[in-house]
PDB file of C-alpha atoms in Angstrom:
ATOM      1  CA  UNK H   1     151.269 129.069  84.627  1.00 59.00           C
ATOM      2  CA  UNK H   2     147.629 130.045  84.884  1.00 62.00           C
ATOM      3  CA  UNK H   3     144.832 127.734  83.938  1.00 64.00           C
ATOM      4  CA  UNK H   4     142.566 129.158  81.270  1.00 68.00           C
ATOM      5  CA  UNK H   5     138.807 129.635  82.303  1.00 85.00           C
ATOM      6  CA  UNK H   6     136.935 126.469  81.677  1.00 90.00           C
ATOM      7  CA  UNK H   7     133.605 126.534  79.969  1.00 91.00           C
ATOM      8  CA  UNK H   8     132.119 123.257  78.747  1.00 90.00           C
ATOM      9  CA  UNK H   9     129.814 125.276  76.419  1.00 91.00           C
ATOM     10  CA  UNK H  10     132.869 126.107  74.355  1.00 90.00           C
ATOM     11  CA  UNK H  11     133.658 123.415  71.829  1.00 89.00           C
ATOM     12  CA  UNK H  12     137.396 123.417  72.560  1.00 88.00           C
ATOM     13  CA  UNK H  13     137.062 123.166  76.351  1.00 90.00           C
ATOM     14  CA  UNK H  14     138.661 120.003  77.737  1.00 90.00           C
ATOM     15  CA  UNK H  15     136.013 119.524  80.328  1.00 91.00           C
ATOM     16  CA  UNK H  16     133.741 118.332  77.450  1.00 89.00           C
ATOM     17  CA  UNK H  17     135.727 115.123  77.420  1.00 89.00           C
ATOM     18  CA  UNK H  18     135.133 114.585  81.122  1.00 90.00           C
ATOM     19  CA  UNK H  19     131.357 115.224  80.638  1.00 91.00           C
ATOM     20  CA  UNK H  20     131.504 112.757  77.671  1.00 90.00           C
ATOM     21  CA  UNK H  21     132.999 110.141  80.003  1.00 91.00           C
ATOM     22  CA  UNK H  22     130.753 110.687  82.916  1.00 89.00           C
ATOM     23  CA  UNK H  23     127.562 111.071  80.809  1.00 88.00           C
ATOM     24  CA  UNK H  24     128.156 107.818  79.055  1.00 90.00           C
ATOM     25  CA  UNK H  25     125.593 105.293  79.812  1.00 91.00           C
ATOM     26  CA  UNK H  26     128.078 102.474  80.534  1.00 96.00           C
ATOM     27  CA  UNK H  27     130.057 104.674  82.770  1.00 95.00           C
ATOM     28  CA  UNK H  28     126.994 105.554  84.758  1.00 94.00           C
ATOM     29  CA  UNK H  29     126.204 101.830  85.042  1.00 95.00           C
ATOM     30  CA  UNK H  30     129.728 100.629  85.947  1.00 97.00           C
ATOM     31  CA  UNK H  31     130.379 103.364  88.479  1.00 97.00           C
ATOM     32  CA  UNK H  32     127.047 102.389  90.133  1.00 95.00           C
ATOM     33  CA  UNK H  33     127.997  98.750  90.073  1.00 96.00           C
ATOM     34  CA  UNK H  34     131.197  99.499  91.969  1.00 98.00           C
ATOM     35  CA  UNK H  35     129.469 101.618  94.567  1.00 96.00           C
ATOM     36  CA  UNK H  36     129.435  98.737  97.125  1.00 95.00           C
ATOM     37  CA  UNK H  37     133.298  97.898  96.673  1.00 97.00           C
ATOM     38  CA  UNK H  38     135.736  96.259  94.387  1.00 98.00           C
ATOM     39  CA  UNK H  39     134.565  93.758  91.831  1.00 98.00           C
ATOM     40  CA  UNK H  40     136.174  91.422  89.252  1.00 97.00           C
ATOM     41  CA  UNK H  41     135.514  92.013  85.694  1.00 96.00           C
ATOM     42  CA  UNK H  42     133.081  89.197  85.342  1.00 95.00           C
ATOM     43  CA  UNK H  43     131.090  90.495  88.384  1.00 97.00           C
ATOM     44  CA  UNK H  44     130.871  93.871  86.839  1.00 98.00           C
ATOM     45  CA  UNK H  45     129.696  92.299  83.626  1.00 97.00           C
ATOM     46  CA  UNK H  46     127.022  90.328  85.409  1.00 97.00           C
ATOM     47  CA  UNK H  47     125.727  93.583  87.151  1.00 97.00           C
ATOM     48  CA  UNK H  48     125.655  95.654  84.007  1.00 97.00           C
ATOM     49  CA  UNK H  49     123.459  93.469  81.930  1.00 96.00           C
ATOM     50  CA  UNK H  50     123.772  94.036  78.149  1.00 97.00           C
ATOM     51  CA  UNK H  51     127.322  95.258  78.076  1.00 97.00           C
ATOM     52  CA  UNK H  52     129.706  93.489  75.785  1.00 97.00           C
ATOM     53  CA  UNK H  53     133.053  92.194  76.961  1.00 96.00           C
ATOM     54  CA  UNK H  54     134.711  94.659  74.532  1.00 97.00           C
ATOM     55  CA  UNK H  55     132.692  97.747  75.693  1.00 97.00           C
ATOM     56  CA  UNK H  56     133.213  96.951  79.449  1.00 98.00           C
ATOM     57  CA  UNK H  57     137.008  96.610  78.804  1.00 97.00           C
ATOM     58  CA  UNK H  58     137.103  99.953  76.810  1.00 97.00           C
ATOM     59  CA  UNK H  59     135.049 101.715  79.519  1.00 97.00           C
ATOM     60  CA  UNK H  60     136.994 100.335  82.435  1.00 98.00           C
ATOM     61  CA  UNK H  61     140.361 101.388  80.693  1.00 97.00           C
ATOM     62  CA  UNK H  62     138.906 104.886  80.105  1.00 96.00           C
ATOM     63  CA  UNK H  63     137.822 105.132  83.653  1.00 97.00           C
ATOM     64  CA  UNK H  64     141.192 103.946  84.870  1.00 97.00           C
ATOM     65  CA  UNK H  65     142.895 106.525  82.545  1.00 96.00           C
ATOM     66  CA  UNK H  66     140.654 109.233  84.013  1.00 95.00           C
ATOM     67  CA  UNK H  67     141.465 108.398  87.590  1.00 96.00           C
ATOM     68  CA  UNK H  68     137.987 107.227  88.436  1.00 97.00           C
ATOM     69  CA  UNK H  69     138.733 103.537  88.731  1.00 98.00           C
ATOM     70  CA  UNK H  70     141.635 101.537  89.957  1.00 98.00           C
ATOM     71  CA  UNK H  71     142.704  98.206  88.463  1.00 98.00           C
ATOM     72  CA  UNK H  72     144.432  95.828  90.945  1.00 97.00           C
ATOM     73  CA  UNK H  73     146.068  92.578  89.614  1.00 95.00           C
ATOM     74  CA  UNK H  74     146.739  89.750  92.172  1.00 93.00           C
ATOM     75  CA  UNK H  75     149.518  87.342  91.544  1.00 90.00           C
ATOM     76  CA  UNK H  76     147.388  84.234  92.108  1.00 89.00           C
ATOM     77  CA  UNK H  77     146.560  81.167  90.017  1.00 89.00           C
ATOM     78  CA  UNK H  78     144.262  81.775  88.299  1.00 87.00           C
ATOM     79  CA  UNK H  79     145.044  85.497  88.030  1.00 87.00           C
ATOM     80  CA  UNK H  80     142.574  87.796  89.660  1.00 91.00           C
ATOM     81  CA  UNK H  81     141.845  91.393  88.693  1.00 95.00           C
ATOM     82  CA  UNK H  82     139.746  93.751  90.698  1.00 97.00           C
ATOM     83  CA  UNK H  83     138.211  97.115  89.888  1.00 98.00           C
ATOM     84  CA  UNK H  84     137.348  99.680  92.514  1.00 98.00           C
ATOM     85  CA  UNK H  85     136.298 103.372  92.576  1.00 98.00           C
ATOM     86  CA  UNK H  86     138.909 106.000  93.449  1.00 98.00           C
ATOM     87  CA  UNK H  87     138.005 108.958  95.699  1.00 98.00           C
ATOM     88  CA  UNK H  88     137.182 110.944  92.546  1.00 97.00           C
ATOM     89  CA  UNK H  89     135.119 107.868  91.300  1.00 97.00           C
ATOM     90  CA  UNK H  90     133.155 107.747  94.588  1.00 97.00           C
ATOM     91  CA  UNK H  91     132.529 111.580  94.374  1.00 97.00           C
ATOM     92  CA  UNK H  92     130.476 110.766  91.215  1.00 96.00           C
ATOM     93  CA  UNK H  93     128.076 108.507  93.257  1.00 96.00           C
ATOM     94  CA  UNK H  94     125.825 111.132  94.651  1.00 95.00           C
ATOM     95  CA  UNK H  95     125.110 112.953  91.402  1.00 94.00           C
ATOM     96  CA  UNK H  96     124.846 109.659  89.471  1.00 91.00           C
ATOM     97  CA  UNK H  97     122.304 108.399  92.046  1.00 91.00           C
ATOM     98  CA  UNK H  98     120.314 111.517  91.666  1.00 93.00           C
ATOM     99  CA  UNK H  99     120.184 110.923  87.958  1.00 91.00           C
ATOM    100  CA  UNK H 100     119.138 107.338  88.620  1.00 90.00           C
ATOM    101  CA  UNK H 101     116.348 108.307  91.037  1.00 94.00           C
ATOM    102  CA  UNK H 102     115.156 110.931  88.564  1.00 94.00           C
ATOM    103  CA  UNK H 103     114.906 108.443  85.802  1.00 94.00           C
ATOM    104  CA  UNK H 104     112.893 106.043  87.962  1.00 95.00           C
ATOM    105  CA  UNK H 105     110.616 108.910  89.230  1.00 97.00           C
ATOM    106  CA  UNK H 106     109.992 110.292  85.747  1.00 96.00           C
ATOM    107  CA  UNK H 107     109.936 106.994  83.724  1.00 95.00           C
ATOM    108  CA  UNK H 108     106.152 107.095  83.091  1.00 96.00           C
ATOM    109  CA  UNK H 109     106.143 110.793  82.327  1.00 97.00           C
ATOM    110  CA  UNK H 110     108.852 110.234  79.785  1.00 95.00           C
ATOM    111  CA  UNK H 111     107.385 107.114  78.336  1.00 95.00           C
ATOM    112  CA  UNK H 112     104.008 108.867  77.918  1.00 94.00           C
ATOM    113  CA  UNK H 113     105.692 111.845  76.232  1.00 94.00           C
ATOM    114  CA  UNK H 114     107.534 109.691  73.892  1.00 93.00           C
ATOM    115  CA  UNK H 115     104.353 107.693  72.897  1.00 92.00           C
ATOM    116  CA  UNK H 116     102.587 111.065  72.448  1.00 92.00           C
ATOM    117  CA  UNK H 117     105.300 112.487  70.343  1.00 92.00           C
ATOM    118  CA  UNK H 118     105.633 109.302  68.211  1.00 90.00           C
ATOM    119  CA  UNK H 119     101.935 109.350  67.616  1.00 87.00           C
ATOM    120  CA  UNK H 120     102.092 112.925  66.383  1.00 85.00           C
ATOM    121  CA  UNK H 121     104.983 112.505  64.000  1.00 77.00           C
ATOM    122  CA  UNK H 122     104.062 109.056  62.608  1.00 66.00           C
ATOM    123  CA  UNK H 123     103.487 109.180  58.969  1.00 62.00           C
ATOM    124  CA  UNK H 124     100.054 107.520  58.090  1.00 64.00           C
ATOM    125  CA  UNK H 125     100.268 104.676  55.658  1.00 64.00           C
ATOM    126  CA  UNK H 126      98.061 104.896  52.578  1.00 60.00           C
TER     127      UNK H 126
END
């Protein structure tokens, strides 16, 4: 069986779902938080400030389903669960680090462009 040509610019291309996953802001931050090794759920939540427990759970499940993260449950009292990047997840670190670096380097430029744009489109009050 041959695989059809993949073109993410086509609306029915399955690679779009992958791009949706890796382009999600929580995915970017969770993958980055796991870059130094396995973490417990609460440790990921502390590193990724602002994420709700529900969103963290959903994103980790999605990452696990997509083969980017593993979940390991330890039979201890109290139970312990750790999340770690798979090889595929680790392969995302370089491109995501490039995006992180870009966002830091271009922050002021983007902020100034936003202020300029907002100033032009603001509706004057009468």
